[in-house]
Amino acid sequence: MVEHITAMLALIGVLSLVCQWLGWKLRLPAILPLLLCGLLLGPGLGILDPDAVFGDLLFPIISLGVAVILFEGALTLNVKEIRDHGRMVTHLVSFGSVITWGCIAPAVHYILGFDWSIALLFGALVVVTGPTVIVPMLRTVQPNTKLSSILRWEGIIIDPIGALLAVLVYEYIAVTADPTSHVIHALGLTLIIGLGLGSLSGYIIGVALRRNWFPHYLTNAAVLTTMLGIFVGSNIIQEEAGLLTVTVMGLWLANMRGVDITEILAFKETLTVLLISTLFILLAARLDSNAMLDLGWEGLAVLFVVMFIARPLSIWLCGIGTNLTTNDKWFLSWVAPRGIVAAAISSLFAIKLEALSFKGASSIVPLVFLIIIGTVVIQSLTAGRWAQFLGVKQGSPQGMLIFGATQFSRELAKILQDKDIGVLLADTNWDNIRQARMANLPVYFGNPASEHAETYMDLSGIGRVLVLSPYRQLNPLVSFHFQDLLGQKNVFGLTNTDSSSARHQLSEAYLQRLGLFGDNISYAKIATIMAKGGVLKVTNLTESFTIDDFKKRYGETAIPLLYITRTSKVRVISLEHNQALPTDIELISLLPAAAQANANAEIINTTSCNVEA
């Protein structure tokens, strides 16, 4: 028996990793291969029976997993940032949630005959979309920047809001289902503990982080274990209050001044693979295939309401007063896949409500999974063609992600931004990021190749990556990551100053993508030029002032970087760029002090010649 449990744990761990890899490789939401894997292992082949393997430990595992998901989701919700993402996003996460909930709950009640309380809970569960399912879909579909930004931020912000709504509905149902409790007293106590203890614990942890009470290597572990302890303690004081407590705790931390939670959010990467992936395989394996089939046409009718009534109605009502076109609204009406929060919380609530002998509780999970699988599969397969048909698909993206927000990168980004070319600066150095923000440049603080960046870094309109950082260990990782994402020909890096030793450590595939801005142009060389008074300059090349005239004026020390055509296409100059520069372009170049002196001398000579003539 022990060997069997060990084998199942190892199998789940390996398969969770494989499913995450498949999702990344196929650019699909990872939840889809995870759920399909669980369905195959459980109802399909009968290899995995989570209840038999884990016994009484299954519920605590799911419960703690859901607590982690809710806490992490709440950490991403900065209330002040909601209004910064446009009126449409604000409407969708507020009025839109209510509209969706108000459409789905009656449909479930009248079509499937669910009790009103269960119908309201189900409606709250499937309000959320979530970044884990939206972001991979957007990479594949590639709608225009405006639509991509709306969908992405809707998923990020509505995740904790929808979760909080579902928790509040469940708390009310659980309290009213207990005949031994006074409803108002029990619900009031739950809200007091959830809001009070959640706020207090969030504040205390925030103070601890702000004052560095924990050593750096213990910070993530301290926050995680403290959160789980608060979760369990809340449930001991008042049954089922823990979920509300950890959600409020995360919200408090996310909105507390002077508290840096970046590394805590990054810690989610490990949890996603080790905990959440495992959790979803277990949840899918517990599904009763007969229960899902028993939903029949009524279940498909609910899916129809979710996709063809609730979502379009929400979009069109929330779109009133915005600058969205008709085609924009039709596209947004089609894209709203459900994901991780709905699956995890529904499974936990179903177990708890079944323990209370609540009628219809056993049907929640199959119906939620039907909605998840239906929306993810159907919309993943059709959203690209729908975007193409509506004409909202993004053309060849000209924007640039620049890794390394140094002085040179900031000045280059400022020029590109002034030319209406999208730009995003990423760096792990806070001082560089701070200076970029002061220059009103879009930034991402952290490793752009991390999972956190995949979810929260806005790559809308970004088509190329320039690796301009001094971080030799991180540069290859960033290059390979974006070669997979954007294509090998769209990622450029500076030549390594010590190429002979680097060749023994780095692959040829990476070294072939070096040579940005030409041969022997390294980070050290650019930094030295900038330190000695180098400047970036935009020069119009025309029939009367060609690249030869440019070289004559500025000499051989001038370094052409990239150019912009009259059709706003950006071309990066590198070793592979072996063609002569065309005319009728705007050339961006780096001029060392010697090149500037050469230009001044040439101008003086030209002026003297004109005077003599």
PDB file of C-alpha atoms in Angstrom, residues 26-169:
ATOM      1  CA  LEU A  26       1.634  24.222 -27.610  1.00  0.00           C
ATOM      2  CA  ARG A  27       0.830  27.736 -26.314  1.00  0.00           C
ATOM      3  CA  LEU A  28      -2.312  26.454 -24.670  1.00  0.00           C
ATOM      4  CA  PRO A  29      -3.613  27.147 -21.151  1.00  0.00           C
ATOM      5  CA  ALA A  30      -1.838  24.608 -18.902  1.00  0.00           C
ATOM      6  CA  ILE A  31      -5.146  23.842 -17.207  1.00  0.00           C
ATOM      7  CA  LEU A  32      -6.333  22.015 -20.334  1.00  0.00           C
ATOM      8  CA  PRO A  33      -3.639  19.274 -20.437  1.00  0.00           C
ATOM      9  CA  LEU A  34      -3.797  19.045 -16.618  1.00  0.00           C
ATOM     10  CA  LEU A  35      -7.538  18.413 -16.627  1.00  0.00           C
ATOM     11  CA  LEU A  36      -7.375  16.015 -19.555  1.00  0.00           C
ATOM     12  CA  CYS A  37      -4.571  14.103 -17.829  1.00  0.00           C
ATOM     13  CA  GLY A  38      -6.610  13.820 -14.645  1.00  0.00           C
ATOM     14  CA  LEU A  39      -9.687  12.674 -16.549  1.00  0.00           C
ATOM     15  CA  LEU A  40      -7.622  10.030 -18.318  1.00  0.00           C
ATOM     16  CA  LEU A  41      -5.994   8.735 -15.117  1.00  0.00           C
ATOM     17  CA  GLY A  42      -9.221   8.762 -13.115  1.00  0.00           C
ATOM     18  CA  PRO A  43     -12.531   8.164 -14.908  1.00  0.00           C
ATOM     19  CA  GLY A  44     -10.810   7.079 -18.130  1.00  0.00           C
ATOM     20  CA  LEU A  45      -8.362   4.336 -17.148  1.00  0.00           C
ATOM     21  CA  GLY A  46      -9.111   3.995 -13.445  1.00  0.00           C
ATOM     22  CA  ILE A  47      -5.414   4.222 -12.546  1.00  0.00           C
ATOM     23  CA  LEU A  48      -5.779   7.017  -9.976  1.00  0.00           C
ATOM     24  CA  ASP A  49      -8.417   7.165  -7.246  1.00  0.00           C
ATOM     25  CA  PRO A  50      -7.533  10.201  -5.085  1.00  0.00           C
ATOM     26  CA  ASP A  51      -9.983   9.250  -2.321  1.00  0.00           C
ATOM     27  CA  ALA A  52      -8.431   5.796  -1.980  1.00  0.00           C
ATOM     28  CA  VAL A  53      -4.838   7.047  -2.181  1.00  0.00           C
ATOM     29  CA  PHE A  54      -5.079   9.984   0.211  1.00  0.00           C
ATOM     30  CA  GLY A  55      -8.080   9.023   2.343  1.00  0.00           C
ATOM     31  CA  ASP A  56      -8.748  11.594   5.066  1.00  0.00           C
ATOM     32  CA  LEU A  57      -5.807  13.719   3.884  1.00  0.00           C
ATOM     33  CA  LEU A  58      -7.460  14.579   0.558  1.00  0.00           C
ATOM     34  CA  PHE A  59      -9.717  17.303   1.930  1.00  0.00           C
ATOM     35  CA  PRO A  60      -6.908  19.104   3.840  1.00  0.00           C
ATOM     36  CA  ILE A  61      -4.710  18.975   0.715  1.00  0.00           C
ATOM     37  CA  ILE A  62      -7.415  20.532  -1.458  1.00  0.00           C
ATOM     38  CA  SER A  63      -8.326  23.030   1.249  1.00  0.00           C
ATOM     39  CA  LEU A  64      -4.747  24.266   1.700  1.00  0.00           C
ATOM     40  CA  GLY A  65      -4.251  24.357  -2.075  1.00  0.00           C
ATOM     41  CA  VAL A  66      -7.311  26.556  -2.539  1.00  0.00           C
ATOM     42  CA  ALA A  67      -6.108  28.838   0.273  1.00  0.00           C
ATOM     43  CA  VAL A  68      -2.808  29.322  -1.583  1.00  0.00           C
ATOM     44  CA  ILE A  69      -4.641  30.067  -4.858  1.00  0.00           C
ATOM     45  CA  LEU A  70      -6.931  32.631  -3.232  1.00  0.00           C
ATOM     46  CA  PHE A  71      -4.086  34.303  -1.356  1.00  0.00           C
ATOM     47  CA  GLU A  72      -1.887  34.551  -4.443  1.00  0.00           C
ATOM     48  CA  GLY A  73      -4.780  35.864  -6.523  1.00  0.00           C
ATOM     49  CA  ALA A  74      -5.578  38.529  -3.946  1.00  0.00           C
ATOM     50  CA  LEU A  75      -1.920  39.618  -3.916  1.00  0.00           C
ATOM     51  CA  THR A  76      -2.256  40.664  -7.561  1.00  0.00           C
ATOM     52  CA  LEU A  77      -5.190  43.018  -6.965  1.00  0.00           C
ATOM     53  CA  ASN A  78      -3.955  46.553  -6.432  1.00  0.00           C
ATOM     54  CA  VAL A  79      -7.144  48.588  -6.074  1.00  0.00           C
ATOM     55  CA  LYS A  80      -5.450  51.811  -7.206  1.00  0.00           C
ATOM     56  CA  GLU A  81      -4.404  50.212 -10.498  1.00  0.00           C
ATOM     57  CA  ILE A  82      -7.899  49.115 -11.546  1.00  0.00           C
ATOM     58  CA  ARG A  83      -8.816  52.535 -12.921  1.00  0.00           C
ATOM     59  CA  ASP A  84      -5.486  52.770 -14.750  1.00  0.00           C
ATOM     60  CA  HIS A  85      -6.492  50.073 -17.233  1.00  0.00           C
ATOM     61  CA  GLY A  86      -9.372  51.887 -18.832  1.00  0.00           C
ATOM     62  CA  ARG A  87     -13.085  52.270 -18.380  1.00  0.00           C
ATOM     63  CA  MET A  88     -13.896  48.961 -20.084  1.00  0.00           C
ATOM     64  CA  VAL A  89     -11.799  46.920 -17.651  1.00  0.00           C
ATOM     65  CA  THR A  90     -13.296  48.776 -14.686  1.00  0.00           C
ATOM     66  CA  HIS A  91     -16.813  48.104 -15.973  1.00  0.00           C
ATOM     67  CA  LEU A  92     -16.135  44.415 -16.676  1.00  0.00           C
ATOM     68  CA  VAL A  93     -14.762  43.620 -13.211  1.00  0.00           C
ATOM     69  CA  SER A  94     -17.621  45.459 -11.476  1.00  0.00           C
ATOM     70  CA  PHE A  95     -20.892  45.700 -13.415  1.00  0.00           C
ATOM     71  CA  GLY A  96     -19.831  42.892 -15.745  1.00  0.00           C
ATOM     72  CA  SER A  97     -19.407  40.448 -12.866  1.00  0.00           C
ATOM     73  CA  VAL A  98     -22.893  41.210 -11.594  1.00  0.00           C
ATOM     74  CA  ILE A  99     -24.402  40.892 -15.084  1.00  0.00           C
ATOM     75  CA  THR A 100     -22.689  37.547 -15.692  1.00  0.00           C
ATOM     76  CA  TRP A 101     -23.724  36.261 -12.284  1.00  0.00           C
ATOM     77  CA  GLY A 102     -27.271  37.467 -12.845  1.00  0.00           C
ATOM     78  CA  CYS A 103     -27.499  35.609 -16.183  1.00  0.00           C
ATOM     79  CA  ILE A 104     -25.924  32.288 -15.202  1.00  0.00           C
ATOM     80  CA  ALA A 105     -27.580  31.699 -11.810  1.00  0.00           C
ATOM     81  CA  PRO A 106     -31.199  31.802 -13.127  1.00  0.00           C
ATOM     82  CA  ALA A 107     -30.197  29.657 -16.113  1.00  0.00           C
ATOM     83  CA  VAL A 108     -28.827  26.933 -13.824  1.00  0.00           C
ATOM     84  CA  HIS A 109     -31.900  27.142 -11.594  1.00  0.00           C
ATOM     85  CA  TYR A 110     -34.468  26.856 -14.383  1.00  0.00           C
ATOM     86  CA  ILE A 111     -32.605  24.587 -16.831  1.00  0.00           C
ATOM     87  CA  LEU A 112     -31.066  22.087 -14.404  1.00  0.00           C
ATOM     88  CA  GLY A 113     -33.451  22.590 -11.493  1.00  0.00           C
ATOM     89  CA  PHE A 114     -30.715  23.528  -9.029  1.00  0.00           C
ATOM     90  CA  ASP A 115     -31.766  25.066  -5.725  1.00  0.00           C
ATOM     91  CA  TRP A 116     -31.394  28.850  -5.794  1.00  0.00           C
ATOM     92  CA  SER A 117     -28.538  28.804  -3.292  1.00  0.00           C
ATOM     93  CA  ILE A 118     -26.528  26.306  -5.375  1.00  0.00           C
ATOM     94  CA  ALA A 119     -27.383  28.214  -8.553  1.00  0.00           C
ATOM     95  CA  LEU A 120     -26.108  31.464  -7.037  1.00  0.00           C
ATOM     96  CA  LEU A 121     -22.915  29.734  -5.901  1.00  0.00           C
ATOM     97  CA  PHE A 122     -22.330  28.228  -9.352  1.00  0.00           C
ATOM     98  CA  GLY A 123     -22.883  31.614 -10.997  1.00  0.00           C
ATOM     99  CA  ALA A 124     -20.303  33.182  -8.704  1.00  0.00           C
ATOM    100  CA  LEU A 125     -17.807  30.389  -9.430  1.00  0.00           C
ATOM    101  CA  VAL A 126     -17.858  30.834 -13.209  1.00  0.00           C
ATOM    102  CA  VAL A 127     -17.696  34.640 -13.207  1.00  0.00           C
ATOM    103  CA  VAL A 128     -13.878  34.555 -13.295  1.00  0.00           C
ATOM    104  CA  THR A 129     -11.704  34.061 -16.370  1.00  0.00           C
ATOM    105  CA  GLY A 130      -8.165  34.268 -15.007  1.00  0.00           C
ATOM    106  CA  PRO A 131      -4.726  35.084 -16.490  1.00  0.00           C
ATOM    107  CA  THR A 132      -3.587  31.442 -16.614  1.00  0.00           C
ATOM    108  CA  VAL A 133      -6.084  30.709 -19.386  1.00  0.00           C
ATOM    109  CA  ILE A 134      -6.277  34.138 -21.058  1.00  0.00           C
ATOM    110  CA  VAL A 135      -2.557  34.868 -21.540  1.00  0.00           C
ATOM    111  CA  PRO A 136      -1.660  31.703 -23.532  1.00  0.00           C
ATOM    112  CA  MET A 137      -4.731  32.231 -25.722  1.00  0.00           C
ATOM    113  CA  LEU A 138      -3.788  35.850 -26.451  1.00  0.00           C
ATOM    114  CA  ARG A 139      -0.301  34.769 -27.533  1.00  0.00           C
ATOM    115  CA  THR A 140      -1.822  32.487 -30.130  1.00  0.00           C
ATOM    116  CA  VAL A 141      -4.701  34.707 -31.286  1.00  0.00           C
ATOM    117  CA  GLN A 142      -2.737  38.016 -31.247  1.00  0.00           C
ATOM    118  CA  PRO A 143      -5.606  40.535 -31.260  1.00  0.00           C
ATOM    119  CA  ASN A 144      -4.761  44.219 -31.457  1.00  0.00           C
ATOM    120  CA  THR A 145      -3.083  45.892 -28.505  1.00  0.00           C
ATOM    121  CA  LYS A 146      -6.270  47.479 -27.116  1.00  0.00           C
ATOM    122  CA  LEU A 147      -8.247  44.216 -27.015  1.00  0.00           C
ATOM    123  CA  SER A 148      -5.300  42.218 -25.714  1.00  0.00           C
ATOM    124  CA  SER A 149      -4.836  44.673 -22.850  1.00  0.00           C
ATOM    125  CA  ILE A 150      -8.558  44.602 -21.928  1.00  0.00           C
ATOM    126  CA  LEU A 151      -8.760  40.801 -21.839  1.00  0.00           C
ATOM    127  CA  ARG A 152      -5.481  40.404 -20.005  1.00  0.00           C
ATOM    128  CA  TRP A 153      -6.244  42.884 -17.240  1.00  0.00           C
ATOM    129  CA  GLU A 154      -9.809  41.697 -16.908  1.00  0.00           C
ATOM    130  CA  GLY A 155      -8.471  38.187 -16.202  1.00  0.00           C
ATOM    131  CA  ILE A 156      -5.906  39.424 -13.680  1.00  0.00           C
ATOM    132  CA  ILE A 157      -8.238  41.725 -11.748  1.00  0.00           C
ATOM    133  CA  ILE A 158     -11.440  39.672 -11.825  1.00  0.00           C
ATOM    134  CA  ASP A 159      -9.635  36.571 -10.478  1.00  0.00           C
ATOM    135  CA  PRO A 160      -9.604  37.673  -6.803  1.00  0.00           C
ATOM    136  CA  ILE A 161     -12.875  39.626  -7.121  1.00  0.00           C
ATOM    137  CA  GLY A 162     -14.732  36.569  -8.422  1.00  0.00           C
ATOM    138  CA  ALA A 163     -13.094  34.364  -5.818  1.00  0.00           C
ATOM    139  CA  LEU A 164     -14.178  36.726  -3.031  1.00  0.00           C
ATOM    140  CA  LEU A 165     -17.736  36.745  -4.408  1.00  0.00           C
ATOM    141  CA  ALA A 166     -17.822  32.937  -4.479  1.00  0.00           C
ATOM    142  CA  VAL A 167     -16.455  32.728  -0.933  1.00  0.00           C
ATOM    143  CA  LEU A 168     -19.096  35.147   0.381  1.00  0.00           C
ATOM    144  CA  VAL A 169     -21.915  33.231  -1.336  1.00  0.00           C
TER     145      VAL A 169
END
